[in-house]
mmCIF file of C-alpha atoms in Angstrom:
data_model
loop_
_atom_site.group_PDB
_atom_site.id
_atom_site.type_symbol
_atom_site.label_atom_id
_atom_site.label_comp_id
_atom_site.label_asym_id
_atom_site.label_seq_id
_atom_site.Cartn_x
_atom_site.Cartn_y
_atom_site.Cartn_z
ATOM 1 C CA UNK T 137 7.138 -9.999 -26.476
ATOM 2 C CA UNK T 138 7.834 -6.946 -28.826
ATOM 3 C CA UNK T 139 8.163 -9.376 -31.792
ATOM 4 C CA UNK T 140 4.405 -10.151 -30.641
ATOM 5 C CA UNK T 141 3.287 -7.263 -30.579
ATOM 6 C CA UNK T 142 4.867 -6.281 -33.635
ATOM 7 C CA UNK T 143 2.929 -9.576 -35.089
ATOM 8 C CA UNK T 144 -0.810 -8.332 -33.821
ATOM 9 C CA UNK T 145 -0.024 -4.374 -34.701
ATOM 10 C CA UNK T 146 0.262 -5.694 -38.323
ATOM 11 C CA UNK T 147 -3.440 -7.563 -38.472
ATOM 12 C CA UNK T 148 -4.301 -4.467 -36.419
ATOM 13 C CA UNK T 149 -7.471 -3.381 -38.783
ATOM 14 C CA UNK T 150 -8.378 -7.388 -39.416
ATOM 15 C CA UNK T 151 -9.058 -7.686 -35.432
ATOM 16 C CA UNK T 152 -10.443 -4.464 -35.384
ATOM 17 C CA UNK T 153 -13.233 -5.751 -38.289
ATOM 18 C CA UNK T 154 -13.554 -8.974 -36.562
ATOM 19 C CA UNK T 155 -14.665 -7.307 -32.840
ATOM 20 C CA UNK T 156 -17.248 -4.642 -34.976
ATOM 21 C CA UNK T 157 -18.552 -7.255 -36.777
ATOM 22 C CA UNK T 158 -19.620 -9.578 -33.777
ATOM 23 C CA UNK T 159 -21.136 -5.813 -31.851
ATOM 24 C CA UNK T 160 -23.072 -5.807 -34.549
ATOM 25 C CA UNK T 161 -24.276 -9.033 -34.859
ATOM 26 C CA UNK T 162 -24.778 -8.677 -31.217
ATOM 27 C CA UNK T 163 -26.947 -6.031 -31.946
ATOM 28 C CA UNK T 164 -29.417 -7.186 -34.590
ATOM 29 C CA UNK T 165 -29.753 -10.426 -32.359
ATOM 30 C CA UNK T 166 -30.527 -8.789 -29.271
ATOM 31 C CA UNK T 167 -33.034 -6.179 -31.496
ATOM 32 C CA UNK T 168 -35.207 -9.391 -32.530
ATOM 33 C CA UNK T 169 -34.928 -10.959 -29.157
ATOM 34 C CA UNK T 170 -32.447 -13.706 -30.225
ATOM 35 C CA UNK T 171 -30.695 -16.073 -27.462
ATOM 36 C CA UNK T 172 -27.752 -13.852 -26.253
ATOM 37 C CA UNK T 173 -26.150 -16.937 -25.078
ATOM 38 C CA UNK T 174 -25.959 -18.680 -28.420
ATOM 39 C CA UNK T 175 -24.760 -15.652 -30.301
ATOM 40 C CA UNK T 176 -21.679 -15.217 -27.444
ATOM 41 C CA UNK T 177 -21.229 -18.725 -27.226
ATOM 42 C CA UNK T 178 -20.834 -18.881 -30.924
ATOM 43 C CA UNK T 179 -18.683 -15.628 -30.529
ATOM 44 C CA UNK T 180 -16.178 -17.183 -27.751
ATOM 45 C CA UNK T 181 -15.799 -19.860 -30.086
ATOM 46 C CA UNK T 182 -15.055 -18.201 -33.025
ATOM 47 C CA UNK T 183 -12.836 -15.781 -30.850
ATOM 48 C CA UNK T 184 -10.911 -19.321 -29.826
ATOM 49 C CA UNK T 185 -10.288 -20.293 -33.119
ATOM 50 C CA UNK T 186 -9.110 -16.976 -34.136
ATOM 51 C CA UNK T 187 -6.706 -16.536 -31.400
ATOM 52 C CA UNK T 188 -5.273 -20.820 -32.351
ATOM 53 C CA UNK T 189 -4.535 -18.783 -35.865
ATOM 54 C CA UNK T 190 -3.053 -15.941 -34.857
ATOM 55 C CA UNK T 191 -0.485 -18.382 -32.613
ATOM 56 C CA UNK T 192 -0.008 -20.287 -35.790
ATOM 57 C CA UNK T 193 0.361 -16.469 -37.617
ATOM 58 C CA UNK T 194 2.829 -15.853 -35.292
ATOM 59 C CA UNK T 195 5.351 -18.813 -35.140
ATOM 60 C CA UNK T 196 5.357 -18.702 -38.788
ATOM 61 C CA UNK T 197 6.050 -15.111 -38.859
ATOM 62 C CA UNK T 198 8.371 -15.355 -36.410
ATOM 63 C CA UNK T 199 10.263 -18.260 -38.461
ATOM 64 C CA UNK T 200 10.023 -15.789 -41.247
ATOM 65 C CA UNK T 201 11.365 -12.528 -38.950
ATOM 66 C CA UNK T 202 14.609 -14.687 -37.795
ATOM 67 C CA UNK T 203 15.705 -16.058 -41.491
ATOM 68 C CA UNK T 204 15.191 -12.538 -42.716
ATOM 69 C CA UNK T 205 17.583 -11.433 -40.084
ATOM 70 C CA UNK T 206 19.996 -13.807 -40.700
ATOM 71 C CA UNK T 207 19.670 -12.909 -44.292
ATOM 72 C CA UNK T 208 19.894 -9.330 -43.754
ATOM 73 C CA UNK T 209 23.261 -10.492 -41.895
ATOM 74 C CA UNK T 210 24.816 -12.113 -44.872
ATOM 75 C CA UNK T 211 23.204 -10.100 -47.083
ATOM 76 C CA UNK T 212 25.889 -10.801 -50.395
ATOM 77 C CA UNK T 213 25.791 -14.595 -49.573
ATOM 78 C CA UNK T 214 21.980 -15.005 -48.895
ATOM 79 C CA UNK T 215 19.756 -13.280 -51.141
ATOM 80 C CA UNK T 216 18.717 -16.242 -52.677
ATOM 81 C CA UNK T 217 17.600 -17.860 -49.466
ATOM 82 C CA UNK T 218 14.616 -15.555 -49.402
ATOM 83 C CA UNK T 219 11.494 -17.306 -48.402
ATOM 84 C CA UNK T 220 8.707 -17.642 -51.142
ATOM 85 C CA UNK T 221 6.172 -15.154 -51.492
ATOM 86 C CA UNK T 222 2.574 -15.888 -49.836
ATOM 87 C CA UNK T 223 0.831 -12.854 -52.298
ATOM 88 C CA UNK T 224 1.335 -10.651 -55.181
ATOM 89 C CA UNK T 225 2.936 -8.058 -53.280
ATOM 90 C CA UNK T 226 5.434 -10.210 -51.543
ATOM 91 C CA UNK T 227 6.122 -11.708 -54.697
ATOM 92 C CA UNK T 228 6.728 -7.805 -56.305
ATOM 93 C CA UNK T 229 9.247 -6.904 -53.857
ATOM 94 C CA UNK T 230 11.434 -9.856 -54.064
ATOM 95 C CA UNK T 231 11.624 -9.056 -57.252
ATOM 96 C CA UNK T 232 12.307 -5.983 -56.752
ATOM 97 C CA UNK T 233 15.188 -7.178 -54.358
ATOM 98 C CA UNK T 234 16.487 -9.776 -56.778
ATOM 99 C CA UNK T 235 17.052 -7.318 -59.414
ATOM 100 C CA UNK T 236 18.638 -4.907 -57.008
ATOM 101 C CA UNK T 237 21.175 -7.883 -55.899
ATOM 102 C CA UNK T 238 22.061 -8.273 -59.387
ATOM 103 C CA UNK T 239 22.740 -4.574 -60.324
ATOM 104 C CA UNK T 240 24.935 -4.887 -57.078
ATOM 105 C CA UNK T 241 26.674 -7.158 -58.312
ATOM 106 C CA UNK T 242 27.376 -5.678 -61.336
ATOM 107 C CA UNK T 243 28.703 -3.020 -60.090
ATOM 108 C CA UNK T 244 31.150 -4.699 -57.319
ATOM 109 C CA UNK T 245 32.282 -6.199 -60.245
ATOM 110 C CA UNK T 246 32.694 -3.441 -62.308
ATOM 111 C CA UNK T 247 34.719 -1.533 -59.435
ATOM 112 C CA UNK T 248 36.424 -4.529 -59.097
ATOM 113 C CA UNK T 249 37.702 -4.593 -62.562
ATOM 114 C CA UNK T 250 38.023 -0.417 -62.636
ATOM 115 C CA UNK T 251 40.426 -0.696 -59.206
ATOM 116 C CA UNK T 252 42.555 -4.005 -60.943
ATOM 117 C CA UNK T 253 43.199 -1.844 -63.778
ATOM 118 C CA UNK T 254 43.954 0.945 -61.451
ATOM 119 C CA UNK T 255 46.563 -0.978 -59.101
ATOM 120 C CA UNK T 256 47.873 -2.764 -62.381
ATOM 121 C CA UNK T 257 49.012 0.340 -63.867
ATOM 122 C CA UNK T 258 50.186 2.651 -60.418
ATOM 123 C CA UNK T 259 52.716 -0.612 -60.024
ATOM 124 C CA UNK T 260 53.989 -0.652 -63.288
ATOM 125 C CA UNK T 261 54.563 3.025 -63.181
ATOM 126 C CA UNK T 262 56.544 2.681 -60.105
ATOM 127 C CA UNK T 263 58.385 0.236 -61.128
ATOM 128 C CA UNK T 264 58.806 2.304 -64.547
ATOM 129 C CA UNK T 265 59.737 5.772 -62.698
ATOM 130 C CA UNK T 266 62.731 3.843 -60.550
ATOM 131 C CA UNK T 267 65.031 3.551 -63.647
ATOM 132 C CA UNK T 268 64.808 7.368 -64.322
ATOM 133 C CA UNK T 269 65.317 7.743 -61.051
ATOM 134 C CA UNK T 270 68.640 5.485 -61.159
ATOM 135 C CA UNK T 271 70.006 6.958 -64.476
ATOM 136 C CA UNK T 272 69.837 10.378 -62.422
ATOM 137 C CA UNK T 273 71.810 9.101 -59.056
ATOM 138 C CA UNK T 274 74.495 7.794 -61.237
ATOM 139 C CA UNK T 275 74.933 11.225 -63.278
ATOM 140 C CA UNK T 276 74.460 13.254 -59.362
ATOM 141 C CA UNK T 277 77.279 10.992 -58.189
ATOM 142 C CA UNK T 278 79.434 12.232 -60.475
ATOM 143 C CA UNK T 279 79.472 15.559 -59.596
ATOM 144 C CA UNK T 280 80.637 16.940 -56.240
ATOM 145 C CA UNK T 281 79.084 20.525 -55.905
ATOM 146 C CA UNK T 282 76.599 21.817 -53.721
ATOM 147 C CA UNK T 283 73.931 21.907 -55.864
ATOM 148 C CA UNK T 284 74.495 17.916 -56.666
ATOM 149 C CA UNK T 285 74.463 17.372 -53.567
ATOM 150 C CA UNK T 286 70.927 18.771 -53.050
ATOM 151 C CA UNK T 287 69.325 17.166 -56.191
ATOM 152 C CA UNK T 288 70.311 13.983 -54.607
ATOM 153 C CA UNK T 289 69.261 14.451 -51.110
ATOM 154 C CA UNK T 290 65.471 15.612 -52.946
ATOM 155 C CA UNK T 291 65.973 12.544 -55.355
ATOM 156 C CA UNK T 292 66.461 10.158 -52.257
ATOM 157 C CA UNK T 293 63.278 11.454 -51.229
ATOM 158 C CA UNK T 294 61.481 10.750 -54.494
ATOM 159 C CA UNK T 295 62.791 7.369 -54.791
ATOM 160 C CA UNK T 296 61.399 6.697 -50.920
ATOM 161 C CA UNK T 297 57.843 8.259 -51.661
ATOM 162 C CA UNK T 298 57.885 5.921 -55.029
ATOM 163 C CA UNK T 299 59.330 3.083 -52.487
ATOM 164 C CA UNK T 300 56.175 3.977 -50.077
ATOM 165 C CA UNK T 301 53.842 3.962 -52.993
ATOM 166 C CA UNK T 302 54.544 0.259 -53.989
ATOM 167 C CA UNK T 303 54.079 -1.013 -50.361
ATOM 168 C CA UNK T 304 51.211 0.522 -50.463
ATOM 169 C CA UNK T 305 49.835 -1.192 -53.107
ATOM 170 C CA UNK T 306 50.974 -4.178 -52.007
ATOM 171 C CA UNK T 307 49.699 -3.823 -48.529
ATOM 172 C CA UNK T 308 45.861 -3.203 -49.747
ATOM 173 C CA UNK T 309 46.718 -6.551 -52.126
ATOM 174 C CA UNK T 310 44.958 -9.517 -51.245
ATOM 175 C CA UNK T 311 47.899 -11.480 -52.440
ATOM 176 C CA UNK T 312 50.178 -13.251 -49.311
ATOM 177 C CA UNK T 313 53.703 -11.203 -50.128
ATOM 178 C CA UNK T 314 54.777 -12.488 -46.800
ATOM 179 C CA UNK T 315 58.034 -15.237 -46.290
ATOM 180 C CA UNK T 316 58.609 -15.706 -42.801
ATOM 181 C CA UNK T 317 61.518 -17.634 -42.030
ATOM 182 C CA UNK T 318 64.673 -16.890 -39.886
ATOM 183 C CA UNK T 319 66.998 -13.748 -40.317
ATOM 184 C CA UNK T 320 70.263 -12.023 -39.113
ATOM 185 C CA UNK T 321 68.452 -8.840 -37.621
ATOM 186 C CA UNK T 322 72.211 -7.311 -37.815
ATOM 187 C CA UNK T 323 72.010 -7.346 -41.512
ATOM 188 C CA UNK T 324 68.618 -5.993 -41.760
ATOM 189 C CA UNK T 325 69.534 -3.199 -39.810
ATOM 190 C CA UNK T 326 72.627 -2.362 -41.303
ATOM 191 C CA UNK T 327 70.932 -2.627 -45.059
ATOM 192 C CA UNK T 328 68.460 0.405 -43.752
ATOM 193 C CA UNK T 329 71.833 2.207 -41.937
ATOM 194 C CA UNK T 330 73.604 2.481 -45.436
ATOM 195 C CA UNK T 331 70.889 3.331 -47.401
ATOM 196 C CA UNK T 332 70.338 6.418 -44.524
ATOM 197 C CA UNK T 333 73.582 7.176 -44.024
ATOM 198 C CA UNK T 334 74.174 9.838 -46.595
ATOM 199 C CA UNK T 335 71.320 11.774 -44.830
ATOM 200 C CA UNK T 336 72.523 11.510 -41.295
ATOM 201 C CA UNK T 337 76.013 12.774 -42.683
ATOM 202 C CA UNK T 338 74.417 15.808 -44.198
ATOM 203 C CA UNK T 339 71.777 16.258 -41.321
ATOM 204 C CA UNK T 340 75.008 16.228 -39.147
ATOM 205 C CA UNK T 341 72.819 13.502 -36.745
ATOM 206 C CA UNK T 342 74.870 11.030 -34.409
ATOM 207 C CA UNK T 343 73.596 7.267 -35.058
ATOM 208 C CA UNK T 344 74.586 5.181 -32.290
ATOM 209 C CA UNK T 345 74.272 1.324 -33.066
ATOM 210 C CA UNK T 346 76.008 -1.819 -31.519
ATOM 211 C CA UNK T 347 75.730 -4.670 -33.631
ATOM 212 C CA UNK T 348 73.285 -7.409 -32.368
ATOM 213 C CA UNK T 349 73.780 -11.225 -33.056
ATOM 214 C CA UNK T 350 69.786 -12.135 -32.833
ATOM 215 C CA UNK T 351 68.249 -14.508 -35.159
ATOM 216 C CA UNK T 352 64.509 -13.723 -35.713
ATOM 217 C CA UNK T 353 61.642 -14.995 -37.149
ATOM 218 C CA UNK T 354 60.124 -12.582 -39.832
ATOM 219 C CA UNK T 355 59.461 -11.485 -43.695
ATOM 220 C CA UNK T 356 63.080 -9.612 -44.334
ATOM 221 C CA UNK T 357 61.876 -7.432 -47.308
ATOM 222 C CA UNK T 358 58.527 -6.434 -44.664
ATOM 223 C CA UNK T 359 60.534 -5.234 -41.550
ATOM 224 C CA UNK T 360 63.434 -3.690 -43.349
ATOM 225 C CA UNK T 361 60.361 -1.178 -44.576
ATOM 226 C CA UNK T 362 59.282 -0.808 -41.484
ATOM 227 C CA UNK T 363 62.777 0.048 -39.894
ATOM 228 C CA UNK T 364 63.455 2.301 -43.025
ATOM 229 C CA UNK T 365 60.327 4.266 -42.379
ATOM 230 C CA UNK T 366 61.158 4.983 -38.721
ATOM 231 C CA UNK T 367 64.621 6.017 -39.566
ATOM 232 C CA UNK T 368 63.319 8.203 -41.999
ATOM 233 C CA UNK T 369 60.724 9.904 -39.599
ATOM 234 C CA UNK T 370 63.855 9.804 -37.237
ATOM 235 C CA UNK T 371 65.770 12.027 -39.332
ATOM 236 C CA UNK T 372 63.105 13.974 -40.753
ATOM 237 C CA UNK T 373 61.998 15.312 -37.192
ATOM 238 C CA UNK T 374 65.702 15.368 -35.107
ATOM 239 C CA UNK T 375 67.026 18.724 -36.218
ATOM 240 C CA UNK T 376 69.888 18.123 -33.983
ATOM 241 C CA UNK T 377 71.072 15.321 -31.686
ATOM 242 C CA UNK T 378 71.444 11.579 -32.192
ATOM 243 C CA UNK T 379 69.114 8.885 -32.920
ATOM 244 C CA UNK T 380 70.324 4.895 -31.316
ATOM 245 C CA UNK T 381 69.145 1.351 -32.371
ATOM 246 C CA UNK T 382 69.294 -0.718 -29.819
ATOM 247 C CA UNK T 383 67.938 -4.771 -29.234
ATOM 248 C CA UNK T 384 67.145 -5.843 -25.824
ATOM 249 C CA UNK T 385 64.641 -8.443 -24.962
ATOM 250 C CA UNK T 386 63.490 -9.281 -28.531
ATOM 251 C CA UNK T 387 62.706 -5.692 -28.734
ATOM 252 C CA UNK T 388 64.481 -3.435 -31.551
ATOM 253 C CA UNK T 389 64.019 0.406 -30.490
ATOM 254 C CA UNK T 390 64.702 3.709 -32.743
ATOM 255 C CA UNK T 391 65.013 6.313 -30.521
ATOM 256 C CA UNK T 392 65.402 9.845 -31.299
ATOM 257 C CA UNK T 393 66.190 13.314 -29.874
ATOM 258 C CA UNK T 394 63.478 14.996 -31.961
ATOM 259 C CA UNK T 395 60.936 17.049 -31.525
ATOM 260 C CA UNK T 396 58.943 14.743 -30.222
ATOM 261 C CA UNK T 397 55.032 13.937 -29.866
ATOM 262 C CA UNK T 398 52.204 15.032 -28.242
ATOM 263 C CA UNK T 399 50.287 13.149 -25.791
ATOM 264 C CA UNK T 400 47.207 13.904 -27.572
ATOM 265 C CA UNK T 401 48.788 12.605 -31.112
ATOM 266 C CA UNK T 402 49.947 9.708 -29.886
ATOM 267 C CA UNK T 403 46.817 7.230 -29.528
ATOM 268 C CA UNK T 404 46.285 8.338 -33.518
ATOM 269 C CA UNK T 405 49.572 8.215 -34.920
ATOM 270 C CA UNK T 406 48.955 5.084 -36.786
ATOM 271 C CA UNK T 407 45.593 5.797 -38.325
ATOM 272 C CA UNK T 408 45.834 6.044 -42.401
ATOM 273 C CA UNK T 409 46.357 10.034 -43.353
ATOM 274 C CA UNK T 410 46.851 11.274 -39.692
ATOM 275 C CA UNK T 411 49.808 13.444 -39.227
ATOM 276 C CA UNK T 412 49.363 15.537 -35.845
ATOM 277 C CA UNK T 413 51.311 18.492 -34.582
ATOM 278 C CA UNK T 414 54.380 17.385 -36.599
ATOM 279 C CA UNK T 415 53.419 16.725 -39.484
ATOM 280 C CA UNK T 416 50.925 19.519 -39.932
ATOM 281 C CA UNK T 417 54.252 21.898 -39.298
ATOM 282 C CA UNK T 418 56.071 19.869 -42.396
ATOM 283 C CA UNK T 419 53.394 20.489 -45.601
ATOM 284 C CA UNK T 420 54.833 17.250 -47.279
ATOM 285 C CA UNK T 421 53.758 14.557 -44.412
ATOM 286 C CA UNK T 422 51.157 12.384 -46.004
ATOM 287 C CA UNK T 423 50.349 10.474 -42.708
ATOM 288 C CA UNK T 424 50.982 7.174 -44.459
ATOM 289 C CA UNK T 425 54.291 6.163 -43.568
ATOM 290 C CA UNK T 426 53.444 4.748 -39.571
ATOM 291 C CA UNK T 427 50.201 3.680 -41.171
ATOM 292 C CA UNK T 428 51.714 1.164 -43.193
ATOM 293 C CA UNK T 429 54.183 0.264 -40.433
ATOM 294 C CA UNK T 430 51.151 -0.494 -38.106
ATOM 295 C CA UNK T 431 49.773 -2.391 -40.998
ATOM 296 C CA UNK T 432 53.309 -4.639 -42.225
ATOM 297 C CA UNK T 433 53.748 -4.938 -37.865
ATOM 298 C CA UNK T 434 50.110 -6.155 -38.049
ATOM 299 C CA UNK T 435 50.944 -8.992 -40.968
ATOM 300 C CA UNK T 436 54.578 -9.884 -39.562
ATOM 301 C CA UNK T 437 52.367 -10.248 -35.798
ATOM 302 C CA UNK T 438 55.048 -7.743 -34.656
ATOM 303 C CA UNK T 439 53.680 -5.132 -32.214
ATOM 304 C CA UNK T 440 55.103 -1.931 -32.459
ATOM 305 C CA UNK T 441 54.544 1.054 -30.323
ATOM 306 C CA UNK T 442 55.857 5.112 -28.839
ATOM 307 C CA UNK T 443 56.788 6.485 -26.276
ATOM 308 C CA UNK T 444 57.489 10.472 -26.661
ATOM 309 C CA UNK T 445 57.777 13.767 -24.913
ATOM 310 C CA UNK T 446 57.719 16.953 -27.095
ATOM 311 C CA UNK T 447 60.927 18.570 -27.284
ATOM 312 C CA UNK T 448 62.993 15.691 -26.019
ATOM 313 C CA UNK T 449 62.651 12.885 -28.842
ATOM 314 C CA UNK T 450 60.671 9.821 -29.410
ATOM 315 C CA UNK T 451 60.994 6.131 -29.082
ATOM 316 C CA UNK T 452 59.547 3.841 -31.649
ATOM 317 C CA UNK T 453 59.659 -0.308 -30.257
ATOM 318 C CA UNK T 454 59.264 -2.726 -32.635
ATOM 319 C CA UNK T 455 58.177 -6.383 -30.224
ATOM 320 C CA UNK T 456 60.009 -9.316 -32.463
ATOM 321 C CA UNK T 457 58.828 -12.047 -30.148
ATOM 322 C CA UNK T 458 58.146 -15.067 -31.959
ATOM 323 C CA UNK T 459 54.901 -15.811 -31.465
ATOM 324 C CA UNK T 460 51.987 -16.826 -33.569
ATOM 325 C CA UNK T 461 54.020 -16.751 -36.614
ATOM 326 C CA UNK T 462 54.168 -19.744 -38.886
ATOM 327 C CA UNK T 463 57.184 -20.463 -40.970
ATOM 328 C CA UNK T 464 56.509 -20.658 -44.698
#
C-alpha cells in the first residue's frame, strides 16, 4: 500500500490537472446549458480509463521499484542490469550512474594494486629484518653478563612483534595458508615451551605441564601461534606465580596466576586494537595479539574462550574438538 501511494504521490500534479480540467469543462458546459449528463458521463469514462492506466503505471513501476532494489542489493555485480530509460532524464542519470560505476572501479582497483604492493613489501621486510635479528642472538649468546642478558630478553620481543606482524599479513590474505591434518599436540606444545622458557626462567614463573598423548586434527604452524601468543600474554601479565597447560576433554587450557581481567573487558578482549584495563597499564600492548588468536581459532574452527577474576589469574581454553574440519 505505501509503494502505492508512493506511485500516485509521483503523478501527483498530472491528477491534479486532470480533475481542474474536467471543473472547468464542467463549467463552460453548464454556463451554455449543455447536457450535464453527457459531460459526466463522458467524465466517468475518461476517469475509468485513467484509473486502468494508472494500474498499468503501477505494476510496471512496481516491476521497476523491486529490480532496482535488488540492484541496489548487489550493487558491484548489477549495475549493468539497469532497466532502459523511458525519457531523456532517465536516460541522463544512468549515465551518470554508469560512469560513476566505472570510476569505482577504478579506484577498487587502484587500492587494490596500492595495498598488493603494500603487503608485498611489509612481508619481505619481515622476512628481511629476521636475519639481523638472528646474527644478533648468536653474538648475545655468547656473552653471559647482565646486560646480554637484557638485549636478548628485548630482542625476543622484537623477533615476536616481527613474528605477529607476518601472521598478520597472512591472516588478512585471501590465500588458504591452512593444512589440516593430524598432529602430536605434545609436540606442539612443547615447541612453544622451549621457545618461552628462557623468559619463565628469568620471570622466575612456575610452568606446570604433564605431557598429553592426544592426536588432533589441526594446521600445526596455526595453533602453535595461537598457543605462543597466550603464553606470551601469560607471562607478560603473571608478575609472580605459575602458569599450567593442561588437556582434558579435547580442551587445551593456559591458565595463569596473573593479574587477571575485568568482567567488563572480557566480552571485548578479542576485538582488533582492544586492550582493556591491562593493557592500557602496559604502553606497548597493541591489542592484536588475542585478535589474531580469535581470528586463526576462527579458520582452524577451534573455539577459544576466558574465564578471569582480577587479581587471581586468567584461564584461556582453546576447544580442539574435531568438528567441521576437513582434512586437506
Amino acid at each position: 500500500m505505501k509503494l502505492f501511494f508512493e506511485y500516485i504521490r509521483k503523478f501527483r500534479k498530472e491528477a491534479f490537472l486532470f480533475f481542474l480540467f474536467s471543473l472547468i469543462f464542467l463549467g463552460i458546459f453548464a454556463l451554455y446549458d449543455t447536457y450535464i449528463e453527457a459531460v459526466i458521463y463522458a467524465f466517468l469514462i475518461c476517469t475509468l480509463i485513467g484509473l486502468i492506466i494508472v494500474c498499468i503505471g503501477f505494476i510496471k513501476f512496481k516491476k521497476q521499484h523491486i529490480l532496482l532494489k535488488n540492484i541496489y542489493k548487489n550493487l558491484p555485480l548489477m549495475t549493468e542490469n539497469i532497466p532502459n530509460p523511458e525519457d531523456l532524464i532517465q536516460e541522463d542519470l544512468q549515465k551518470i550512474i554508469e560512469k560513476l560505476s566505472e570510476i569505482n572501479h577504478k579506484s577498487v582497483n587502484n587500492i587494490k594494486d596500492l595495498q598488493k604492493d603494500i603487503m608485498d613489501y611489509f612481508t619481505v621486510w619481515v622476512h628481511q629484518i629476521k636475519t639481523p635479528i638472528s646474527a644478533m642472538q648468536m653474538i648475545l649468546q655468547a656473552e653471559d653478563t647482565e646486560t646480554s642478558l637484557e638485549l636478548s630478553a628485548e630482542l625476543f620481543k622484537i623477533e615476536q612483534y616481527a613474528e605477529m606482524a607476518l601472521q598478520y599479513i597472512r591472516l588478512d590474505s585471501h590465500s588458504n595458508d591452512l593444512f589440516i591434518k593430524h598432529h602430536n599436540l605434545d609436540n606442539i606444545i612443547r615447541q612453544a615451551i622451549q621457545k618461552y622458557a628462557p623468559l619463565f626462567i628469568r620471570r622466575r614463573i612456575k610452568l606446570t605441564y604433564s605431557p598429553v598423548n592426544a592426536e588432533i586434527l589441526t594446521d600445526k604452524k596455526w595453533l602453535l601461534f595461537i598457543i605462543e601468543q597466550l603464553l606470551s600474554n601469560a607471562v607478560k601479565y603473571t608478575l609472580k606465580g605459575s602458569v599450567s597447560i593442561k588437556y582434558e576433554n579435547e580442551i587445551l587450557t593456559i591458565s595463569d596466576t596473573g593479574i587477571g581481567i575485568t568482567d567488563e573487558d572480557i566480552p571485548r578482549i578479542f576485538e582488533k586494537g582492544y586492550t582493556g584495563l591491562s593493557g592500557r597499564k602496559d604502553i606497548t600492548s597493541t591489542g592484536l595479539g588475542l585478535y589474531l588468536c580469535k581470528t586463526a581459532a576462527d579458520k582452524l574452527n577451534h573455539r577459544i574462550y576466558v574465564k578471569s577474576e582480577i587479581g587471581k589469574g586468567s584461564a584461556f581454553s582453546i576447544d580442539l574438538s574435531r568438528k567441521n574440519i576437513d582434512i586437506e
